[in-house]
Tab-separated table of C-alpha atoms in Angstrom:
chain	number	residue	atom	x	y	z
A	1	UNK	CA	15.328	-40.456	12.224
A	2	UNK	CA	18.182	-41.484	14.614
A	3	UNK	CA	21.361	-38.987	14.295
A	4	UNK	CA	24.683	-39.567	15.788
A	5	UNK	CA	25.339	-37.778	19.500
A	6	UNK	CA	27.598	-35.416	19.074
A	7	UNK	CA	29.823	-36.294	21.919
A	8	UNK	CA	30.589	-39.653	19.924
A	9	UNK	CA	31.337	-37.396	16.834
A	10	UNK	CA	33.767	-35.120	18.537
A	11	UNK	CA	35.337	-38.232	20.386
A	12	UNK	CA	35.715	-40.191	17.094
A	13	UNK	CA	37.202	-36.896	15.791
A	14	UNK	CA	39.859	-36.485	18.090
A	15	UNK	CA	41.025	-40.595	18.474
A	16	UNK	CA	41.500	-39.847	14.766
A	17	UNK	CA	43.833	-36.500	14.097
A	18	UNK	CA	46.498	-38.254	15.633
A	19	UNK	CA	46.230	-40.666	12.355
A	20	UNK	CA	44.284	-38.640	10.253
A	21	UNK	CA	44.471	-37.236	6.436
A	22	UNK	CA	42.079	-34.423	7.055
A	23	UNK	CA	40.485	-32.807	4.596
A	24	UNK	CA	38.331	-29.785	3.914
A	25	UNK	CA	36.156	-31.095	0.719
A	26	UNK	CA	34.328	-27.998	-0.932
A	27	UNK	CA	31.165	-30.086	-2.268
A	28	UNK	CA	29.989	-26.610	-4.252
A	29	UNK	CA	26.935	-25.407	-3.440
A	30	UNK	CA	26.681	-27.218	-0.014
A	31	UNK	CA	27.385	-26.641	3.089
A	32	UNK	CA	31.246	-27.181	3.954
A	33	UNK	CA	32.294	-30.280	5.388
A	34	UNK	CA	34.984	-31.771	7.118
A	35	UNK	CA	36.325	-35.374	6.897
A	36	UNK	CA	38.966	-37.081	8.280
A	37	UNK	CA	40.187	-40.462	6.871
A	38	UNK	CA	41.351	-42.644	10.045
A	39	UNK	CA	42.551	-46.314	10.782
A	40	UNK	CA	39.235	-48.222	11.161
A	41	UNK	CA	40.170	-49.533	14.692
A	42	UNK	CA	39.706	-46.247	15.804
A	43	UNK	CA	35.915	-46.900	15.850
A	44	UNK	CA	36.077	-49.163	18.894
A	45	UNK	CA	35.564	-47.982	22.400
A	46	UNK	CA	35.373	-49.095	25.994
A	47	UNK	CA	32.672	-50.888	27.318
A	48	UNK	CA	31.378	-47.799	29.207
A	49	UNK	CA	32.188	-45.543	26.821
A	50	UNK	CA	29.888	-43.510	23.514
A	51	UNK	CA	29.561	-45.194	20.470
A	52	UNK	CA	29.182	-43.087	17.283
A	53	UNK	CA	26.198	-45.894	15.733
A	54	UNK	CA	22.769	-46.743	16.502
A	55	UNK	CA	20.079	-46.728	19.506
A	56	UNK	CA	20.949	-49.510	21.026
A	57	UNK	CA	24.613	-50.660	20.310
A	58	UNK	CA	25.705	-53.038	22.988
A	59	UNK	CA	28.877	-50.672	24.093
A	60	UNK	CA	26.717	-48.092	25.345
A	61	UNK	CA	24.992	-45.120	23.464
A	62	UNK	CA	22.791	-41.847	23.299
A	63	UNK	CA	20.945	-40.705	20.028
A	64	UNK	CA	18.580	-38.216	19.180
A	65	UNK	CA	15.381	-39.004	16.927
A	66	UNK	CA	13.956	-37.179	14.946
A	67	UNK	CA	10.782	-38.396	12.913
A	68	UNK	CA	10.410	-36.723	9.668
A	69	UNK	CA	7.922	-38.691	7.910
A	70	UNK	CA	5.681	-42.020	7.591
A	71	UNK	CA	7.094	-45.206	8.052
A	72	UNK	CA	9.607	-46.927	6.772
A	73	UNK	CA	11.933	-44.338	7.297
A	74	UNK	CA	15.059	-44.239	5.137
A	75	UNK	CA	17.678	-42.299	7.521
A	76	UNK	CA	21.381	-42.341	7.078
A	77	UNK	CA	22.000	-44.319	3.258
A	78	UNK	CA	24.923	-46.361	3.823
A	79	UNK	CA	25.720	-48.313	0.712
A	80	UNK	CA	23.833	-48.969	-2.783
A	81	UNK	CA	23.603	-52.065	-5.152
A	82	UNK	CA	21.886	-52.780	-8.441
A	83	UNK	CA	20.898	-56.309	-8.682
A	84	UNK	CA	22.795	-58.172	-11.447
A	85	UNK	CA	20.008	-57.748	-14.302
A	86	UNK	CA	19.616	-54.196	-13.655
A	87	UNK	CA	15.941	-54.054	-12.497
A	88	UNK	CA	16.619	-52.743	-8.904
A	89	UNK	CA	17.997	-50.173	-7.282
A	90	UNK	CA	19.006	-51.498	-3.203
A	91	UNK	CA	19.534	-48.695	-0.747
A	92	UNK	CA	21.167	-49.758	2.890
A	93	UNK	CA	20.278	-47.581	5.657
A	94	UNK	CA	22.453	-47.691	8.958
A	95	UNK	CA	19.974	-45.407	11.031
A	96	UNK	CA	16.950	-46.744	9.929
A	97	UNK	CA	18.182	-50.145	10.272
A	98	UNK	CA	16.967	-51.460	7.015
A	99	UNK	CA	16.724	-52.133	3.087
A	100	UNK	CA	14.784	-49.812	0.904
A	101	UNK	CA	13.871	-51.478	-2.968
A	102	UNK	CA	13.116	-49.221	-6.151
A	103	UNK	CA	12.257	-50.391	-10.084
A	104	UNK	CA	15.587	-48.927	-11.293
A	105	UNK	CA	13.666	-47.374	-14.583
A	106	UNK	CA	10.410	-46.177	-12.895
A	107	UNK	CA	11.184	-45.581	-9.316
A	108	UNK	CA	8.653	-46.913	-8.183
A	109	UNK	CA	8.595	-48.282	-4.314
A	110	UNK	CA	9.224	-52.005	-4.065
A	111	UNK	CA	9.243	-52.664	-0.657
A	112	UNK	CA	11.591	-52.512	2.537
A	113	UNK	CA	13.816	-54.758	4.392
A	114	UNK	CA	13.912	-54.536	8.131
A	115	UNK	CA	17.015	-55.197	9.345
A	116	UNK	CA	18.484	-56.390	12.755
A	117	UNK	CA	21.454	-54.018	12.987
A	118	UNK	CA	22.613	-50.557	11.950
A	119	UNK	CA	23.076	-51.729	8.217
A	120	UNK	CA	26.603	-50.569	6.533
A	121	UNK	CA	27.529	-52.317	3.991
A	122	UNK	CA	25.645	-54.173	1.210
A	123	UNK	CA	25.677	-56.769	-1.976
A	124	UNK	CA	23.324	-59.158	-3.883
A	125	UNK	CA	24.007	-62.541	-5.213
A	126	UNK	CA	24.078	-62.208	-8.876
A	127	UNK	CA	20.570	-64.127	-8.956
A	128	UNK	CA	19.379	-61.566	-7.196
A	129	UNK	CA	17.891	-63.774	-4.932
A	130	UNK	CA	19.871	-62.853	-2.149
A	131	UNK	CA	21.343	-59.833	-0.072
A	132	UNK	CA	23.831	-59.526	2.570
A	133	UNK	CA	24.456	-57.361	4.983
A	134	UNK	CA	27.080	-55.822	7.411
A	135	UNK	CA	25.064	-54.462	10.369
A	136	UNK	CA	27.885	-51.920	11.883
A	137	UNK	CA	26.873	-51.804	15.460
A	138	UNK	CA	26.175	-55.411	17.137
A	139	UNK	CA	28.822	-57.083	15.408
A	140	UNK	CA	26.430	-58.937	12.792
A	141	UNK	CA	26.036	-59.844	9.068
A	142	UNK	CA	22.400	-59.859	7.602
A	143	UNK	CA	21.348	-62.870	5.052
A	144	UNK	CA	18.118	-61.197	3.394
A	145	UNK	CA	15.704	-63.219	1.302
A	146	UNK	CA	15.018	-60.483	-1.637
A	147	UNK	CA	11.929	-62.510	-2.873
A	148	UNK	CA	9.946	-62.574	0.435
A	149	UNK	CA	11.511	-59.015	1.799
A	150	UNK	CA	12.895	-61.193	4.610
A	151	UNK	CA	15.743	-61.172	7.008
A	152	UNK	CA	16.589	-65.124	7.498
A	153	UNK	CA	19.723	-65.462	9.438
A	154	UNK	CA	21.487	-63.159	11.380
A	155	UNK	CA	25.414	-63.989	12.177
A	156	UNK	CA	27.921	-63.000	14.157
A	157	UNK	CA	30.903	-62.194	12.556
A	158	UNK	CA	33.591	-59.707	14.265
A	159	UNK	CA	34.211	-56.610	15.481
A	160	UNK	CA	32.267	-53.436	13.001
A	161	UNK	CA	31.849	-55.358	9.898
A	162	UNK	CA	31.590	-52.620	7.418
A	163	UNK	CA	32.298	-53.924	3.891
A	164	UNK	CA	30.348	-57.177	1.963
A	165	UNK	CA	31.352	-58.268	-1.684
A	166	UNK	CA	29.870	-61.306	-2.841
A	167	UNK	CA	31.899	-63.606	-5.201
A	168	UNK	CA	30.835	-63.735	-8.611
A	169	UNK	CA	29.892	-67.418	-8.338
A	170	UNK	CA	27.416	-65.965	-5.632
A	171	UNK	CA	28.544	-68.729	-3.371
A	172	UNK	CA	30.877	-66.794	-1.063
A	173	UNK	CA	30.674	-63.212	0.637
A	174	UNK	CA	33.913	-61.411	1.768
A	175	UNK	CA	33.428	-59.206	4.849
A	176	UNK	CA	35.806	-56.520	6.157
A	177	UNK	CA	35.616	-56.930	10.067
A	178	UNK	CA	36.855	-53.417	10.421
A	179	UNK	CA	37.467	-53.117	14.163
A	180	UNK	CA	40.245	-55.588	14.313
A	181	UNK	CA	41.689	-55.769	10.736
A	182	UNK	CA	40.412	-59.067	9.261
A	183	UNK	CA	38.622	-60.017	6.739
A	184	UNK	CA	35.482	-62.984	7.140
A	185	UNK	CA	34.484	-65.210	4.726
A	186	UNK	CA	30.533	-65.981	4.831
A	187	UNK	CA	28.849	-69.394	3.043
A	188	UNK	CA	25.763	-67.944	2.034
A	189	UNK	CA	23.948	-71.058	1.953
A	190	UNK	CA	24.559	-72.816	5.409
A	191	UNK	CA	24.855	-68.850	7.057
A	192	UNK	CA	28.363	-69.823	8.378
A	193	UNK	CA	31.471	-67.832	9.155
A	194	UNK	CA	33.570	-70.407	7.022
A	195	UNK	CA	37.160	-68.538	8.136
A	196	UNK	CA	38.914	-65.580	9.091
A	197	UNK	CA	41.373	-63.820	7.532
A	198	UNK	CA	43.625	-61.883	9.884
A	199	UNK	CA	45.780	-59.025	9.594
A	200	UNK	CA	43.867	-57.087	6.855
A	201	UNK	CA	43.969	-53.584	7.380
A	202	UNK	CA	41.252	-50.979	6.207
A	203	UNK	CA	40.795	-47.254	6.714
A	204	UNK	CA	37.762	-45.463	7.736
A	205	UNK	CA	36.208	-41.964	6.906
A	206	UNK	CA	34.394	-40.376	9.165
A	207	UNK	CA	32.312	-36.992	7.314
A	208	UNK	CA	30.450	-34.204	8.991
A	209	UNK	CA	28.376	-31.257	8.066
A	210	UNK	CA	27.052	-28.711	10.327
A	211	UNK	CA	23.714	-28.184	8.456
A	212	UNK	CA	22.193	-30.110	8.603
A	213	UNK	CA	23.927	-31.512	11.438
A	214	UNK	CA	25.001	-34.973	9.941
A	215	UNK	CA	27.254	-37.466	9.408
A	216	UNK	CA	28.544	-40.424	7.382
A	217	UNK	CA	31.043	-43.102	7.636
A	218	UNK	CA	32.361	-45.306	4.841
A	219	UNK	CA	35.314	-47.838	4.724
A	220	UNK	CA	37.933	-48.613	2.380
A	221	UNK	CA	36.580	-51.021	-0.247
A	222	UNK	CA	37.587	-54.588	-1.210
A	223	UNK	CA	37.031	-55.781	-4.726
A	224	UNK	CA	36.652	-59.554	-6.408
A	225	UNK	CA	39.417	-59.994	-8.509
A	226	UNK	CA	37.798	-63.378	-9.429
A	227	UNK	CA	36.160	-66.185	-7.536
A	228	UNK	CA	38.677	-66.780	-5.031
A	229	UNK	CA	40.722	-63.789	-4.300
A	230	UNK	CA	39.730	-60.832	-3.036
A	231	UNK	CA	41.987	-57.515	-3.366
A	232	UNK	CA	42.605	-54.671	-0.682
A	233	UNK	CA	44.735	-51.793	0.019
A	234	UNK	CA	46.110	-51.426	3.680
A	235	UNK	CA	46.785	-47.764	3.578
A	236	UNK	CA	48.198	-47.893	7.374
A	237	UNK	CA	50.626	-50.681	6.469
A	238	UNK	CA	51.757	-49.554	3.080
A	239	UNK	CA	50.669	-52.836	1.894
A	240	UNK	CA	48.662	-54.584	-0.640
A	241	UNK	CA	47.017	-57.572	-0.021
A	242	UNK	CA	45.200	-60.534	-2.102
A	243	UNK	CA	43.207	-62.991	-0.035
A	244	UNK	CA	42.273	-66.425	-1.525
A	245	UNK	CA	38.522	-67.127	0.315
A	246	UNK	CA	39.085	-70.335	-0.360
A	247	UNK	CA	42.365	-71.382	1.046
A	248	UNK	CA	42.739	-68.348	3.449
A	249	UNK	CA	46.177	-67.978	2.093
A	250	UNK	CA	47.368	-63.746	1.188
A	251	UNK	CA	50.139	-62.635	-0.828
A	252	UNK	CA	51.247	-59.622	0.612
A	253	UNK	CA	52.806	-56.452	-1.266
A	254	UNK	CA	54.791	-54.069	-0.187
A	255	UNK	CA	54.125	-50.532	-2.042
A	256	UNK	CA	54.797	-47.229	-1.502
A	257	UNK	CA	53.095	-44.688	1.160
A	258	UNK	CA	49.724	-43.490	1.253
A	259	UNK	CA	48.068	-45.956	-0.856
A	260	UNK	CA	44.407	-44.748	-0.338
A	261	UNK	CA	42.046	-46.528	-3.389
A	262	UNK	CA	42.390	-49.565	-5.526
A	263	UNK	CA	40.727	-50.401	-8.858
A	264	UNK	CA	40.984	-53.550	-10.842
A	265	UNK	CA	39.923	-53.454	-14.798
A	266	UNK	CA	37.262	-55.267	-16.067
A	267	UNK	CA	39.495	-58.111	-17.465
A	268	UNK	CA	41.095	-58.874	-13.969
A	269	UNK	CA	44.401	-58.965	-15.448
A	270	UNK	CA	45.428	-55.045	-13.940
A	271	UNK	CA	45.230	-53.183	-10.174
A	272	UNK	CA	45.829	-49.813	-9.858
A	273	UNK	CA	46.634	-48.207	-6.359
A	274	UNK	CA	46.643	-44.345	-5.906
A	275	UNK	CA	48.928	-42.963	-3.560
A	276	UNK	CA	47.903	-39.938	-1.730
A	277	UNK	CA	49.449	-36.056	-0.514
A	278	UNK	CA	53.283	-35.609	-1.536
A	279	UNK	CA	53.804	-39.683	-2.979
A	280	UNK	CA	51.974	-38.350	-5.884
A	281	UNK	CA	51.793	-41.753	-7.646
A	282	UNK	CA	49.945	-44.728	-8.834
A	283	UNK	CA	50.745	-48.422	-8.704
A	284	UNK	CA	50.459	-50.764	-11.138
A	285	UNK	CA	49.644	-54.311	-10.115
A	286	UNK	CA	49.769	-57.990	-12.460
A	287	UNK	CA	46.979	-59.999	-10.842
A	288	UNK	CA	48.244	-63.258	-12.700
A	289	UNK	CA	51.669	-63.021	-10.984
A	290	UNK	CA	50.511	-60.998	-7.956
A	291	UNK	CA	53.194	-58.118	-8.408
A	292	UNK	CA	53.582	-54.838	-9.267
A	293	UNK	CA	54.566	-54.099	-12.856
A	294	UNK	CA	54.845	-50.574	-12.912
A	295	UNK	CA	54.449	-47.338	-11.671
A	296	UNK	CA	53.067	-43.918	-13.051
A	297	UNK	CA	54.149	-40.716	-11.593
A	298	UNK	CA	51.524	-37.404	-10.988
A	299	UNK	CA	52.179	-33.870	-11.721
A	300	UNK	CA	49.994	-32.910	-8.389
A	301	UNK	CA	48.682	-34.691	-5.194
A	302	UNK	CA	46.039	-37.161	-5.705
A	303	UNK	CA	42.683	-36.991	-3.909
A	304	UNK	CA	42.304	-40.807	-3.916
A	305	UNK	CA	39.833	-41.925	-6.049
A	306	UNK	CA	40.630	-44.238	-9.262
A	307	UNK	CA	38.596	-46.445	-11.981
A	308	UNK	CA	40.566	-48.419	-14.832
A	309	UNK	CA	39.168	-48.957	-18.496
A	310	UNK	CA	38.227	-52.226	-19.523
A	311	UNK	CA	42.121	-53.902	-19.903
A	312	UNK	CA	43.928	-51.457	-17.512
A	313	UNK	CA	45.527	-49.865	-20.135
A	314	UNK	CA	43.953	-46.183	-18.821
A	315	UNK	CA	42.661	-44.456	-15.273
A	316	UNK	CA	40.656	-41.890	-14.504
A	317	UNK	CA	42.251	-40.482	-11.145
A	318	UNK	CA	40.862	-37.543	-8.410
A	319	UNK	CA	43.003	-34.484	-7.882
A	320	UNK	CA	41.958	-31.825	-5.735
A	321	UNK	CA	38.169	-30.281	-6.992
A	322	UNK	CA	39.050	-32.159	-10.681
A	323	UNK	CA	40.197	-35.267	-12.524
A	324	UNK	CA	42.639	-36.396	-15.008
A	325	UNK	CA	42.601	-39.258	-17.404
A	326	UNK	CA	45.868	-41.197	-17.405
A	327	UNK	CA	47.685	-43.385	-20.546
A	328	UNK	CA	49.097	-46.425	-17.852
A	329	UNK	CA	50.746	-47.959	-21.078
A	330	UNK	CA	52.980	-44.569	-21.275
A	331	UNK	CA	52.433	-42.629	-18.285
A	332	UNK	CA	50.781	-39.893	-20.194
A	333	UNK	CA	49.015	-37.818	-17.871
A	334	UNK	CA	45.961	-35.819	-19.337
A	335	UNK	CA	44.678	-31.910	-18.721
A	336	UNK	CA	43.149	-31.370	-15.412
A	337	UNK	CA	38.870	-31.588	-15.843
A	338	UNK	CA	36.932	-29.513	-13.797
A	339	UNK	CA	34.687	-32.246	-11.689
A	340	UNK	CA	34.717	-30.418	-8.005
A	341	UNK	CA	35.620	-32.821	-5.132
A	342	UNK	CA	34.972	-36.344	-6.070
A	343	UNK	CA	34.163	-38.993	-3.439
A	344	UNK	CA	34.114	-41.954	-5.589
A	345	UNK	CA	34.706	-43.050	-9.100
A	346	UNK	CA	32.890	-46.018	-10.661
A	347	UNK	CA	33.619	-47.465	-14.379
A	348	UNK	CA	30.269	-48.348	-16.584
A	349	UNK	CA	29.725	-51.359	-17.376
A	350	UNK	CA	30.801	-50.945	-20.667
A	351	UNK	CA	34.603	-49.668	-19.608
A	352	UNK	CA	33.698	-46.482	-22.005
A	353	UNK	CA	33.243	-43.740	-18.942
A	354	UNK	CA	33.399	-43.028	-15.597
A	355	UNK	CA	31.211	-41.789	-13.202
A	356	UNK	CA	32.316	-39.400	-10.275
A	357	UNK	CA	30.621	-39.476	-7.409
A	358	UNK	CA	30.233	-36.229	-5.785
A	359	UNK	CA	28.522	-32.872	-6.600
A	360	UNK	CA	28.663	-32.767	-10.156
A	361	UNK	CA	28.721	-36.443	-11.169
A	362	UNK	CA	30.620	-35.688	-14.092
A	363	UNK	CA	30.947	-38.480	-16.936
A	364	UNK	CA	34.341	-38.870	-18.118
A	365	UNK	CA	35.372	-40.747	-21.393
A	366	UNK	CA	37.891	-42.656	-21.815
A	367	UNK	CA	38.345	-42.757	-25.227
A	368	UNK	CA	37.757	-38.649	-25.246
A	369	UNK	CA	39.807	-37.963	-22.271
A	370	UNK	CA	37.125	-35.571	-21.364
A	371	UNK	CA	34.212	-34.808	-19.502
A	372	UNK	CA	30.878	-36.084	-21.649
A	373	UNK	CA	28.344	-34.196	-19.159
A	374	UNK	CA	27.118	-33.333	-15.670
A	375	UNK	CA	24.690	-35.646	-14.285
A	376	UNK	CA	24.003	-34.412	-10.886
A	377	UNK	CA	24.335	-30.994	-9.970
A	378	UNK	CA	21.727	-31.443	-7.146
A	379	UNK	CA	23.578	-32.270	-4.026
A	380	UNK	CA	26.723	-33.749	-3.377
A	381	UNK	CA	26.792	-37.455	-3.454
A	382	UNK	CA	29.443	-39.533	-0.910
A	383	UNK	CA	28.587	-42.884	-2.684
A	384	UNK	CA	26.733	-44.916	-5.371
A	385	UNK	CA	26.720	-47.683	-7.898
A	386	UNK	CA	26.389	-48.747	-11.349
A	387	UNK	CA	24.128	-51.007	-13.443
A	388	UNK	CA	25.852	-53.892	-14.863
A	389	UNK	CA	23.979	-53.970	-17.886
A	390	UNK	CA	23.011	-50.279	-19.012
A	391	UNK	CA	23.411	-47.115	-18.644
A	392	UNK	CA	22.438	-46.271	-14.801
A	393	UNK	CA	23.566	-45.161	-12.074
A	394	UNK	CA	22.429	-44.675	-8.410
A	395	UNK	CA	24.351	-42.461	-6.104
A	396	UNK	CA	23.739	-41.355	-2.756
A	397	UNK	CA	23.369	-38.272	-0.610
A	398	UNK	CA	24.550	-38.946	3.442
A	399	UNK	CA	25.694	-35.509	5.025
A	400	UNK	CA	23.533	-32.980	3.274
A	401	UNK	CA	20.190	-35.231	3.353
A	402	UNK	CA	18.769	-38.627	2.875
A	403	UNK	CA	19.154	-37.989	-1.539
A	404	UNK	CA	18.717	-40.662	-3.962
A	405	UNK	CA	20.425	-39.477	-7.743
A	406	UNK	CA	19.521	-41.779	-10.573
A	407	UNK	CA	21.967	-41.029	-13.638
A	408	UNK	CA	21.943	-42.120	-17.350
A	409	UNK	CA	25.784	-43.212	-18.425
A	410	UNK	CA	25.504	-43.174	-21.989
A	411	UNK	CA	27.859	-40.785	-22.745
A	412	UNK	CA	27.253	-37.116	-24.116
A	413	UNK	CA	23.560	-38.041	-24.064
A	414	UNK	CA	23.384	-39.269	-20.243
A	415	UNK	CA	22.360	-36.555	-17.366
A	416	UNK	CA	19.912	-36.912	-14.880
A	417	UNK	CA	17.184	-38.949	-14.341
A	418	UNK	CA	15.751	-38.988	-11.112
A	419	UNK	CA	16.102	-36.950	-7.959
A	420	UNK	CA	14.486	-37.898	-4.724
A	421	UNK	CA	14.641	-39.431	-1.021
A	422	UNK	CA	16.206	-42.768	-0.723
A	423	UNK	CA	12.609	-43.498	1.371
A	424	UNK	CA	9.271	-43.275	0.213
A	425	UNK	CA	7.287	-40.311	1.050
């Protein structure tokens, strides 16, 4: 097990106050822990100088390991995918440096993925023949052969690429090159860099916990909207911004401050932006037309998170330790539900609920405006993912322990299924 040096945490810690939302998250019944959301350039240093990722990163580094059980070892889950029918659960690890498989139903051990860098950021063709992968630390995106557990081409792409979304056509994969704000656009099939997109801004957050002694970054996402545009929120630039993959051309969108998470309803006709601290609202965006139709006002500060119904009409947003469901169509705004802190929220595949990621991983409904159950309560979860055919969900534990959750959706009946390491035994 390879964990960060701590005199690349505290550096990355200070570079970032000066930019910083930070936040003291109270993940209930955890250890506390801080985490501070920064621009994403912050993560590059001098040639000479610590880097927060990996053994053996090319910009210098020191690491501690730690070996806490057989091989493969699972260390540091950075991102989680089910492949398109359901069947597997895909767990990225950036410490490890590799892909761990489970049978979604039976979690049973499929196999692992060795891969070349420190692995962030992960998605599958919708095939499921394919993977790819943004390896953090040498500046590298992974093409992974799922049949054969193989890693077939490795290339270069930019500075920290940190987010991969493959197009629904499966042709295409979007990349956020984190480290100097642009976003690369990988053929899967030749393994080529095709273009860059510059001038797309993301923001990173950086999470620590003194027991036991961990940490975890994760990046703002980017989101489809269809097979040629892909959707982000610049929170440093008070901007929104839809990149066509194909032309390289971006309509850009001015909104208001703190813009911190985007969702897009399952139609693709609506975004929705939240706007974090005092701004206290959320955007409203026509993705036919590319501009903002509305806006919806918030009694209290929102934490960040948001996940849209089916046709936009309704969001489930974060507020400080709890979550409210919101009427878009009349900017109704819904009791506050007890949730604790929630780190991400994910809409089923079905647009009936939502899944919050975090301690509790509460199931709201949309049509109930309430919370259906609990389907965690085992450790607080930073990140995770959804089937897109039943009721599942994966979600992962990063500063309190390498934790796997596996979650039924369905509603009042859902809870937990599975809890165990993202790593075999």
């Amino acid at each position: 097990m390879i964990r960060l040096a701590s005199i690349a945490l505290l550096q990355v810690f200070i570079l970032g106050t000066a930019h910083a939302q930070l936040v003291k998250a109270d993940p209930d019944a955890e250890a506390p822990l801080e985490s501070t959301v920064i621009d994403a350039r912050m993560l590059v240093y001098p040639a000479d100088g610590p880097t927060t990722l990996g053994p053996t990163h090319g910009r210098g580094s020191s690491a501690q390991f730690v070996f806490t059980g057989d091989e493969p070892e699972a260390d540091a889950p950075s991102d989680v995918v089910f492949t398109a029918d359901g069947s597997t659960i895909i767990i990225a690890h950036r410490e490890s440096r590799n892909l761990i498989l489970w049978d979604a139903a039976t979690r049973t051990f499929l196999g692992e993925v060795p891969i070349s860098g420190a692995a962030q950021g992960l998605d599958v063709t919708p095939d499921g023949t394919t993977a790819v992968v943004a390896n953090l630390d040498n500046d590298t995106v992974s093409i992974v052969d799922l049949g054969s557990l193989a890693e077939t081409s490795i290339v270069p792409a930019g500075l920290n690429p940190g987010v991969v979304k493959i197009s629904p056509a499966g042709d295409v994969a979007a990349v956020s090159i984190t480290g100097s704000s642009e976003l690369a656009v990988l053929d899967i099939a030749t393994a080529t860099i095709v273009r860059t997109i510059p001038n797309i801004g993301y923001w990173m957050r950086v999470s620590f916990s003194p027991e036991p002694t961990a940490s975890s970054i994760q990046f703002s996402e980017i989101h489809f909207i269809d097979n040629d545009r892909v959707i982000n929120i610049d929170r440093f630039n008070n901007e929104l911004q839809i990149a066509n993959v194909r032309t390289g051309s971006v309509t850009r969108i001015p909104v208001a401050p703190n813009g911190m998470d985007v969702s897009v309803s399952l139609d693709g006709t609506t975004a929705a932006i939240t706007h974090t601290s005092s701004t206290r609202l959320i955007t409203l965006v026509d993705l036919a037309s590319e501009t903002v139709s509305g806006t919806v006002s918030t009694p209290e500060d929102l934490w960040g998170e948001i996940a849209l119904n089916t046709d936009g009409s309704k969001a489930v947003v974060a507020v400080l330790n709890a979550s409210r469901v919101v009427d878009l169509t009349t900017g109704t705004v819904g009791p506050s539900l007890f949730t604790a802190s929630v780190n991400q929220m994910i809409t089923t595949h079905d647009g009936q609920y939502v899944l919050c990621v975090g301690y509790y991983g509460a199931l709201i409904g949309f049509a109930s405006g309430s919370v259906e159950v609990f389907t965690n309560a085992r450790v607080s979860t930073e990140f995770g993912a959804v089937s897109a055919v039943d009721h599942r969900a994966a979600m992962c534990s990063t500063t309190f322990g390498d934790d796997l959750v596996v979650a039924n959706t369905n509603g009042s009946s859902g809870g937990l299924e599975a809890f165990q390491l993202t790593g075999p035994l």
